Tab-separated table of C-alpha atoms in Angstrom:
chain	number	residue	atom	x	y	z
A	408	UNK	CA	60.996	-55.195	-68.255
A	409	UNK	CA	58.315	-55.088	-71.042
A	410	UNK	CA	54.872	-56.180	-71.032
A	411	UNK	CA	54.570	-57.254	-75.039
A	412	UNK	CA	56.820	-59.430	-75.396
A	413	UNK	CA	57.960	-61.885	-78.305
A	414	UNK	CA	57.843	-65.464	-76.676
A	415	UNK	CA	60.367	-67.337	-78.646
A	416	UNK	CA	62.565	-64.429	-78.200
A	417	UNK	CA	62.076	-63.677	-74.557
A	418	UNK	CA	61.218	-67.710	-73.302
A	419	UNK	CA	63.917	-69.472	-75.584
A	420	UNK	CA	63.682	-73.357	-76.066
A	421	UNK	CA	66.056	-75.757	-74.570
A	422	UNK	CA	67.403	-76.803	-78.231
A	423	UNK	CA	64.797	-78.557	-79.227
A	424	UNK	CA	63.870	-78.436	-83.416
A	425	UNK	CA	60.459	-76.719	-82.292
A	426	UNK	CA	62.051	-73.572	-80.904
A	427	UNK	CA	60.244	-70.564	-82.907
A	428	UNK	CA	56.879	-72.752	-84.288
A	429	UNK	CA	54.809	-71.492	-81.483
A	430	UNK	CA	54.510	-74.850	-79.609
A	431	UNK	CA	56.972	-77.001	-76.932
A	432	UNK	CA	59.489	-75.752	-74.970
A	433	UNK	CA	59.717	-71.368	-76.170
A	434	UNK	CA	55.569	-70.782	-74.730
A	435	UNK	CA	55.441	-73.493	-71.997
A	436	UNK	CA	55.811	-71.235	-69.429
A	437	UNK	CA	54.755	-67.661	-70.962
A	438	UNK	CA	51.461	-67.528	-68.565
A	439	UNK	CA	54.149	-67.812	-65.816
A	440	UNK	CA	55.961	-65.003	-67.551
A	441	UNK	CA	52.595	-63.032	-67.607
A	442	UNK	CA	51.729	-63.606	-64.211
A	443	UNK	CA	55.441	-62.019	-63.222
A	444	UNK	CA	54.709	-59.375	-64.969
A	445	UNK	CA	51.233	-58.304	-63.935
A	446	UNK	CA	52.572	-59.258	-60.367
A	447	UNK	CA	55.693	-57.080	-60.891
A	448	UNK	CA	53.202	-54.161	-62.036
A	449	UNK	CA	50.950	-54.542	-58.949
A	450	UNK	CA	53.266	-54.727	-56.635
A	451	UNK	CA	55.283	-51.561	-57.727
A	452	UNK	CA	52.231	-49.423	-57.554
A	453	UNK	CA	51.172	-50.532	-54.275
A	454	UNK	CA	54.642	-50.559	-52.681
A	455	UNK	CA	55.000	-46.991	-54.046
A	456	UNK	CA	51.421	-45.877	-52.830
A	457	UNK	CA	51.964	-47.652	-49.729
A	458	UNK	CA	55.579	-45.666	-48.969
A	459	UNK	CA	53.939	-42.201	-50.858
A	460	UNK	CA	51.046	-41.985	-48.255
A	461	UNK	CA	53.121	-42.353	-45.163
A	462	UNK	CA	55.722	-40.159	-46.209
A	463	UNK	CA	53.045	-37.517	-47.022
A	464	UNK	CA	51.526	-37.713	-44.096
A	465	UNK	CA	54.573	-37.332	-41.803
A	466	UNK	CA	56.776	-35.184	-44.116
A	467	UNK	CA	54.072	-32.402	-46.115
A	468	UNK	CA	55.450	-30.512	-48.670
A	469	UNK	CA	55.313	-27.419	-46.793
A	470	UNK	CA	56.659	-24.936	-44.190
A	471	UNK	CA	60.085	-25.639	-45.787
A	472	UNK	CA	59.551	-29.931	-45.669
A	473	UNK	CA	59.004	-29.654	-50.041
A	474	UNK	CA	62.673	-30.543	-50.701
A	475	UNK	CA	62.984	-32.917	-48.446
A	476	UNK	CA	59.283	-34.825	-49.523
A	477	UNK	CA	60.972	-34.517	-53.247
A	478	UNK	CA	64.027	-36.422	-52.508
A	479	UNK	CA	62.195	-39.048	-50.251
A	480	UNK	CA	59.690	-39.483	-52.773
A	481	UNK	CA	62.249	-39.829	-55.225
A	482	UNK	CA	64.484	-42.358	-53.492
A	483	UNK	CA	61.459	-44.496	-52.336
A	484	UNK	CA	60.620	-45.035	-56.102
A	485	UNK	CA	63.502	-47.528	-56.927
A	486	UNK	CA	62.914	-49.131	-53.722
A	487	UNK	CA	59.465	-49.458	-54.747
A	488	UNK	CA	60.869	-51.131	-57.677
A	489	UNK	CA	63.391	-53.657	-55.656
A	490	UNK	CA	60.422	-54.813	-53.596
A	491	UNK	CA	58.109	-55.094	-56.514
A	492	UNK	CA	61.111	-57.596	-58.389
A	493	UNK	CA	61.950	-59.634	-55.549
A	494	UNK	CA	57.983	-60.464	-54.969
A	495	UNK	CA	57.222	-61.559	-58.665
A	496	UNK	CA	60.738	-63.479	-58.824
A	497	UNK	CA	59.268	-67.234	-57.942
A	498	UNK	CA	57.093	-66.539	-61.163
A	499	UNK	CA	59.813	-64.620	-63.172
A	500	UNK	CA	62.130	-67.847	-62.469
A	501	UNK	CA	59.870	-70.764	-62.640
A	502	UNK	CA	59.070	-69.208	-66.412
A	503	UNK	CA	62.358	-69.724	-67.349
A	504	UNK	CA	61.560	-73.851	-67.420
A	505	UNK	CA	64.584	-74.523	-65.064
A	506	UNK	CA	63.755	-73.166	-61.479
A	507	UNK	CA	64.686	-75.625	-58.808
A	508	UNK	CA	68.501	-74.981	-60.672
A	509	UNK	CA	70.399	-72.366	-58.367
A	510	UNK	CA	67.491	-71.292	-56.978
A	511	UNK	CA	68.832	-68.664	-54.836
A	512	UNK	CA	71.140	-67.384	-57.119
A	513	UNK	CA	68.879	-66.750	-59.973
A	514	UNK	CA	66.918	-65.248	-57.314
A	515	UNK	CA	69.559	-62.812	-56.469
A	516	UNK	CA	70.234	-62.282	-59.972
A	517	UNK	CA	66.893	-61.039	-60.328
A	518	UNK	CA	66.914	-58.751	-57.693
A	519	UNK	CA	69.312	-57.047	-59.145
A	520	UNK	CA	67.981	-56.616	-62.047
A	521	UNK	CA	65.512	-53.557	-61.645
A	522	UNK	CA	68.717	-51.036	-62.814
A	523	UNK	CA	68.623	-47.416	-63.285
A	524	UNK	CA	65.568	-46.678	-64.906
A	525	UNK	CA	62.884	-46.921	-61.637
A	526	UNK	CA	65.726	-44.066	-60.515
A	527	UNK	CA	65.009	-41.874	-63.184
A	528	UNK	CA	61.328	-43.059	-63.438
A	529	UNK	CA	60.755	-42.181	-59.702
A	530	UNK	CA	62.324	-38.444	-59.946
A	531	UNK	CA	59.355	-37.527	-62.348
A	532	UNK	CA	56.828	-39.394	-60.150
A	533	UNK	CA	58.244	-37.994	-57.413
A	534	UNK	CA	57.747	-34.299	-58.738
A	535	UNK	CA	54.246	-34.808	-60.069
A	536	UNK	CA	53.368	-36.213	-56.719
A	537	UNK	CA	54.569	-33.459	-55.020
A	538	UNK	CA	53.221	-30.994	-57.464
A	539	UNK	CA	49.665	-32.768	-56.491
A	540	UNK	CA	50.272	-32.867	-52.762
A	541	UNK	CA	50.090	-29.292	-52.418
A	542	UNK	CA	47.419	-28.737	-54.520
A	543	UNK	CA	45.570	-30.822	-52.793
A	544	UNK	CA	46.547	-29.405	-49.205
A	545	UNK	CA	45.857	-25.669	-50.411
A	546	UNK	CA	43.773	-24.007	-47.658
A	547	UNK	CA	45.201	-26.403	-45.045
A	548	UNK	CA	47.454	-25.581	-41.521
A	549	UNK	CA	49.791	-28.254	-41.695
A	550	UNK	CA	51.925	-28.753	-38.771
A	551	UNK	CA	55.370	-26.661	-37.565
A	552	UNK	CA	58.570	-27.888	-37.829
A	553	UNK	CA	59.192	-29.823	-34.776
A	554	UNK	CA	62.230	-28.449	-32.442
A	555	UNK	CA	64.666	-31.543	-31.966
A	556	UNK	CA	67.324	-30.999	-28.883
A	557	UNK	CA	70.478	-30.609	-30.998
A	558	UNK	CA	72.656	-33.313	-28.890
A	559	UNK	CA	69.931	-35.973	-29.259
A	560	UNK	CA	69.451	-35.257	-33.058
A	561	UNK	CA	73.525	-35.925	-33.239
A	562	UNK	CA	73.451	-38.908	-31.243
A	563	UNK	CA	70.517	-40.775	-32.763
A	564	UNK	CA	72.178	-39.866	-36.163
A	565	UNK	CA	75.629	-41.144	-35.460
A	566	UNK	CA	73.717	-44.606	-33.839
A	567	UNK	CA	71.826	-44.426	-36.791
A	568	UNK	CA	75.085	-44.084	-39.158
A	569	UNK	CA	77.333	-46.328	-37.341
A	570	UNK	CA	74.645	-49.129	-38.467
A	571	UNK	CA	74.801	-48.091	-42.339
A	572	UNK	CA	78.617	-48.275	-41.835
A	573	UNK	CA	78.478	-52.028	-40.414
A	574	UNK	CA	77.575	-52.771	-44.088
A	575	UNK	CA	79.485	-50.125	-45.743
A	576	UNK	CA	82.533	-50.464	-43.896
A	577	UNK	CA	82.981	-53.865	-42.804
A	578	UNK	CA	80.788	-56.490	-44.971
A	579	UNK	CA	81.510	-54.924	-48.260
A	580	UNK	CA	85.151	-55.383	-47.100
A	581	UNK	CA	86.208	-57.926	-50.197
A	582	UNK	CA	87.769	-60.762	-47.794
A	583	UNK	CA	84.602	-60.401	-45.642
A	584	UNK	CA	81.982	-60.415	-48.566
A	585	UNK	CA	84.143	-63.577	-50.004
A	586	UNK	CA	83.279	-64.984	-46.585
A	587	UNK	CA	79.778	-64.340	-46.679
A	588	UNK	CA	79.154	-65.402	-49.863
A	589	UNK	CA	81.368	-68.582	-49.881
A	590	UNK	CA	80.647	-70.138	-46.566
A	591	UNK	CA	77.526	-71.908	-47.510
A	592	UNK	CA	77.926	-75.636	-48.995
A	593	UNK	CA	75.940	-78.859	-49.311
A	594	UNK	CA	73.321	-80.130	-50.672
A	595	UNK	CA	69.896	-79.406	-52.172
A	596	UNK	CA	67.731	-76.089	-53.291
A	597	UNK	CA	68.571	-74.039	-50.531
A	598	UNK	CA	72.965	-74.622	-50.418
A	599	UNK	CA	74.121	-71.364	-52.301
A	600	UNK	CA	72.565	-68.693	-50.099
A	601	UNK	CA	75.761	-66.456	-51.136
A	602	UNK	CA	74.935	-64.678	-54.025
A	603	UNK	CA	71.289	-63.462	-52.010
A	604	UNK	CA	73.225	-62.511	-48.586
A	605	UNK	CA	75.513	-60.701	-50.937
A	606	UNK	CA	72.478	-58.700	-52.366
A	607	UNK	CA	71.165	-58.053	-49.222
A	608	UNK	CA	73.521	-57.176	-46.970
A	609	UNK	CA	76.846	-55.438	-48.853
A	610	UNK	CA	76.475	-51.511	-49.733
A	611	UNK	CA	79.206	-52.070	-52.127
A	612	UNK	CA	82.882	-53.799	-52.282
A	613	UNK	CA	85.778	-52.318	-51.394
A	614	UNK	CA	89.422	-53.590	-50.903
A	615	UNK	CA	93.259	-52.073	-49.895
A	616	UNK	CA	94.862	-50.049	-52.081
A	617	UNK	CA	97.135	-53.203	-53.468
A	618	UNK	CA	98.635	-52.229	-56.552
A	619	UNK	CA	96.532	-49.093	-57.274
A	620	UNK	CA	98.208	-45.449	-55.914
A	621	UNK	CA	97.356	-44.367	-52.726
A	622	UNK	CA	95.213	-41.733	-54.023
A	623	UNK	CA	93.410	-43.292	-56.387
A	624	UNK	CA	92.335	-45.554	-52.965
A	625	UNK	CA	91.492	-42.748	-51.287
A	626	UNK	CA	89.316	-40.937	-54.365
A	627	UNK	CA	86.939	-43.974	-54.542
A	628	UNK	CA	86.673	-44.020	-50.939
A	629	UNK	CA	86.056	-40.366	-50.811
A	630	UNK	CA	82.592	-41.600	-52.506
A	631	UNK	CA	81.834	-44.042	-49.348
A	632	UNK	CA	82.597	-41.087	-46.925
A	633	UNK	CA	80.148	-38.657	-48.878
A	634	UNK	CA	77.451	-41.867	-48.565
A	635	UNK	CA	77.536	-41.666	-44.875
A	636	UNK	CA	77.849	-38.247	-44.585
A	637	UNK	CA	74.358	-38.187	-46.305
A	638	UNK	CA	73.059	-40.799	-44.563
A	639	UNK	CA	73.920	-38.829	-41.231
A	640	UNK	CA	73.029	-35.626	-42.452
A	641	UNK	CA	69.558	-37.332	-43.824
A	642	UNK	CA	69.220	-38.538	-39.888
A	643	UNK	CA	70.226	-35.639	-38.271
A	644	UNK	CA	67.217	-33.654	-39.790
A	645	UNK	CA	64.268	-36.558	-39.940
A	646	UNK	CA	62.922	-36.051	-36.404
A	647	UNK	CA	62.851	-32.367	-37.047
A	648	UNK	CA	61.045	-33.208	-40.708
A	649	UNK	CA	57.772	-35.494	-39.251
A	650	UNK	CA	55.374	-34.058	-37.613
A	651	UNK	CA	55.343	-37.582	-35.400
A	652	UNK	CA	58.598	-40.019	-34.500
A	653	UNK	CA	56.685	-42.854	-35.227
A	654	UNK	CA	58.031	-46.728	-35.861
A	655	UNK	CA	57.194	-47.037	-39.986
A	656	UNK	CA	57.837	-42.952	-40.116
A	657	UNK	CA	61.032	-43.316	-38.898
A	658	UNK	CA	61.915	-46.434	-40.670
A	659	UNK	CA	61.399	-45.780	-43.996
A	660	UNK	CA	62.605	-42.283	-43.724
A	661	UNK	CA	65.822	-44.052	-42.913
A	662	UNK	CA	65.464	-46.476	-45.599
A	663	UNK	CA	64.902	-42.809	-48.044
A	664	UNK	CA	68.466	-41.589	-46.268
A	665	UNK	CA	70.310	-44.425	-47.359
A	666	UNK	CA	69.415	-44.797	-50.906
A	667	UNK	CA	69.781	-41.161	-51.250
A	668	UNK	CA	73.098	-41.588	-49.694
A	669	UNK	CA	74.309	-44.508	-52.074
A	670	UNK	CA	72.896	-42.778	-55.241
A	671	UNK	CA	75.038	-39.652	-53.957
A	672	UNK	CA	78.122	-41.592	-54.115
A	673	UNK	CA	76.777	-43.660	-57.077
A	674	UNK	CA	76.825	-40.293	-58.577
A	675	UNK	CA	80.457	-39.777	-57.322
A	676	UNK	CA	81.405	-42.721	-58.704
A	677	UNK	CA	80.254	-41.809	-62.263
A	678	UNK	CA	82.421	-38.468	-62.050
A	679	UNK	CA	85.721	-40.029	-60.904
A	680	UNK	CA	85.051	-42.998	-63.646
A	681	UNK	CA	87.588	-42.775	-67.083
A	682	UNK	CA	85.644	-45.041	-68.270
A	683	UNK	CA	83.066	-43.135	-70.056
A	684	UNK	CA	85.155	-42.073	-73.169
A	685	UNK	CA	85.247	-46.061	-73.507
A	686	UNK	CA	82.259	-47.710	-72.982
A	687	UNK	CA	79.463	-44.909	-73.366
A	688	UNK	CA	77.313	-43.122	-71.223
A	689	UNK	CA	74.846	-46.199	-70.674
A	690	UNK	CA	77.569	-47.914	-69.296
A	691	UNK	CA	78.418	-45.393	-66.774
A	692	UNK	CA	74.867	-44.975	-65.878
A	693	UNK	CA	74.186	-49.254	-65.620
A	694	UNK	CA	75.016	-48.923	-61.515
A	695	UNK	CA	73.014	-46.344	-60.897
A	696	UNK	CA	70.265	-48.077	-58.629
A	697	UNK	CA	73.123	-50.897	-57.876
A	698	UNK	CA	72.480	-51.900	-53.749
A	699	UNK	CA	69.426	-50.765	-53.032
A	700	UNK	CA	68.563	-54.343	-50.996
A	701	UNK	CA	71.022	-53.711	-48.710
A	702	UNK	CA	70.260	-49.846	-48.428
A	703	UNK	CA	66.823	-51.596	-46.973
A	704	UNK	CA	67.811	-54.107	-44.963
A	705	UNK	CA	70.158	-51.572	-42.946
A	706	UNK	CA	68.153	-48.585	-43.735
A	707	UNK	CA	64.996	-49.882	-41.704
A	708	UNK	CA	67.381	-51.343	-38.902
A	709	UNK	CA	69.130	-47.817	-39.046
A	710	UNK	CA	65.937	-45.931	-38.380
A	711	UNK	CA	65.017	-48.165	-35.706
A	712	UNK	CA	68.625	-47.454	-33.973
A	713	UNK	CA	68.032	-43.773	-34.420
A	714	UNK	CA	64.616	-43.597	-32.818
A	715	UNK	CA	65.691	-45.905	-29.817
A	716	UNK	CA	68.123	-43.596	-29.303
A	717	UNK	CA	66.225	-40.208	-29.972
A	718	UNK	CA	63.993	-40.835	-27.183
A	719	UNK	CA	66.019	-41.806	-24.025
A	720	UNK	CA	68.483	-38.700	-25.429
A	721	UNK	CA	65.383	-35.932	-24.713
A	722	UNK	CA	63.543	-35.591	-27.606
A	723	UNK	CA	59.511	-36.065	-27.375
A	724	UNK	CA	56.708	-35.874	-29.952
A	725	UNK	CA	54.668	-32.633	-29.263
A	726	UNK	CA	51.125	-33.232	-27.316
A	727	UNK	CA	48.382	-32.463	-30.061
A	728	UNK	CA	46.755	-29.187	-29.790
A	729	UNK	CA	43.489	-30.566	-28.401
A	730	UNK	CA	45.642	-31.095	-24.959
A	731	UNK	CA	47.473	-28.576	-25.438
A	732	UNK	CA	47.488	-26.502	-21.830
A	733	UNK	CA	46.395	-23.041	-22.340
């Protein structure tokens, strides 16, 4: 979203005859609009920074890691974003003059807001990072490749996998979604939790073939089995990419497997779609970015599956060289 903005444009009135003049109900709430924003900028660079440094440290671009440090830094940029827009949402809503209506799902709305551009955004971040990380590590022995027992790398990646497929698979089923996002009722602020478990827990929405052909089914769902075939691929290699198996490492390299998985099929998607002729190429490109909330919540909880079950399986982080016997 923009910094400069034009307030009776961007804040518009609730019908009243001073909409436009400058005063009343269009710039009540534009230093809550500000405050989003500078909170939204914030928080994206420090989310980003926060994510960069860890990854760099555990996954240096070199002795062969530099493709895989692109793509994480790449994939960690939009979730960068996604953190940064669900932080300055209380502002972002409470500018808009009417937030105690629907809180939650304005909340959710926003979320979902952040779109394709942090994706393209973060792939030229991503390489000038890079390009500065081994400038800056010239001269320096950074540590070998660790060597990961095959059958423990497969069977923390398929524990690891069967978790992204809980969401994949099963919750972005479209009667189970309907469930989850239609079983909340009552009363006050807090009754339409829906729309934000929706959000943060469905990779995307899939139903039966119904009246479509059989292979049209099976096309689109040829784009869910390349997601998790990235996502287990992505697993199967982490341990062997850090140079330590650590808690956050492993987390939010899982978090980088699953985004990369769903833009993969995102991308898939976008191919099989005969829509473009139609609608233009920024309509294709408008779900680009689309899920990454839930790629977090199950990405994290994915990494910690795959490093519970790395360890009891054989595999071991390396002593340093200090105790190191000779």
């Amino acid at each position: 979203m923009p910094w400069s903005y034009d307030s009776s444009v961007a804040l518009p009135s609730d019908g009243s005859a001073d909409a436009g003049t400058g005063t009343g109900g269009d710039t009540r709430y534009a230093g809550l609009y500000s405050t989003a924003m500078q909170i939204r900028f914030v928080a994206v660079f420090a989310f980003f920074l926060a994510g960069t440094l860890l990854l760099l440290r555990r996954i240096p671009p070199a002795r062969g890691r530099t493709p895989a440090t692109l793509l994480a830094l790449w994939v960690w940029a939009p979730v960068s974003a996604t953190l940064a827009v669900t932080v300055s949402a209380p502002w972002l809503i409470a500018s808009r003059g009417h937030g105690s209506y629907r809180v939650l799902p304005q909340l959710a709305g926003v979320i979902a807001s952040s779109g394709p551009v942090p994706v393209f955004a973060g792939l030229l971040t991503a390489l000038l990072t890079v390009l500065v990380a081994r400038v800056s590590a010239r001269g320096e022995e950074p540590l070998p490749r660790r060597d990961v027992p095959t059958r423990a790398a497969h069977l923390a990646a398929s524990a690891g996998t069967a978790v992204v497929a809980l969401s994949l698979v099963v919750l972005s089923y479209q009667s189970v979604a309907a469930w989850i996002q239609t079983s909340f009722s009552g009363a006050g602020l807090l009754s339409e939790p829906g729309d934000l478990l929706r959000q943060w827990l469905l990779l995307g929405a899939w139903t039966g073939p119904g009246t479509t052909s059989p292979g049209h089914w099976l096309l689109y769902r040829a784009a869910d089995v390349l997601l998790l075939a990235v996502v287990w691929w992505s697993l199967r290699l982490l341990p062997g990419l850090l140079t330590r198996t650590t808690v956050p490492a492993m987390a939010v390299g899982a978090v980088c497997a699953t985004v990369l998985g769903l833009l993969a099929s995102q991308v898939l998607h976008m191919a099989i779609d005969d829509t473009a002729a139609v609608w233009g190429p920024v309509h294709v490109f408008s779900a680009l970015g689309t899920g990454i909330p839930a790629a977090l919540t199950f990405g994290v909880t994915a990494g910690l599956a795959t490093l519970v079950t790395l360890r009891p399986a054989g595999d071991r982080d390396p002593l340093p060289s200090s105790v190191v016997p000779a």
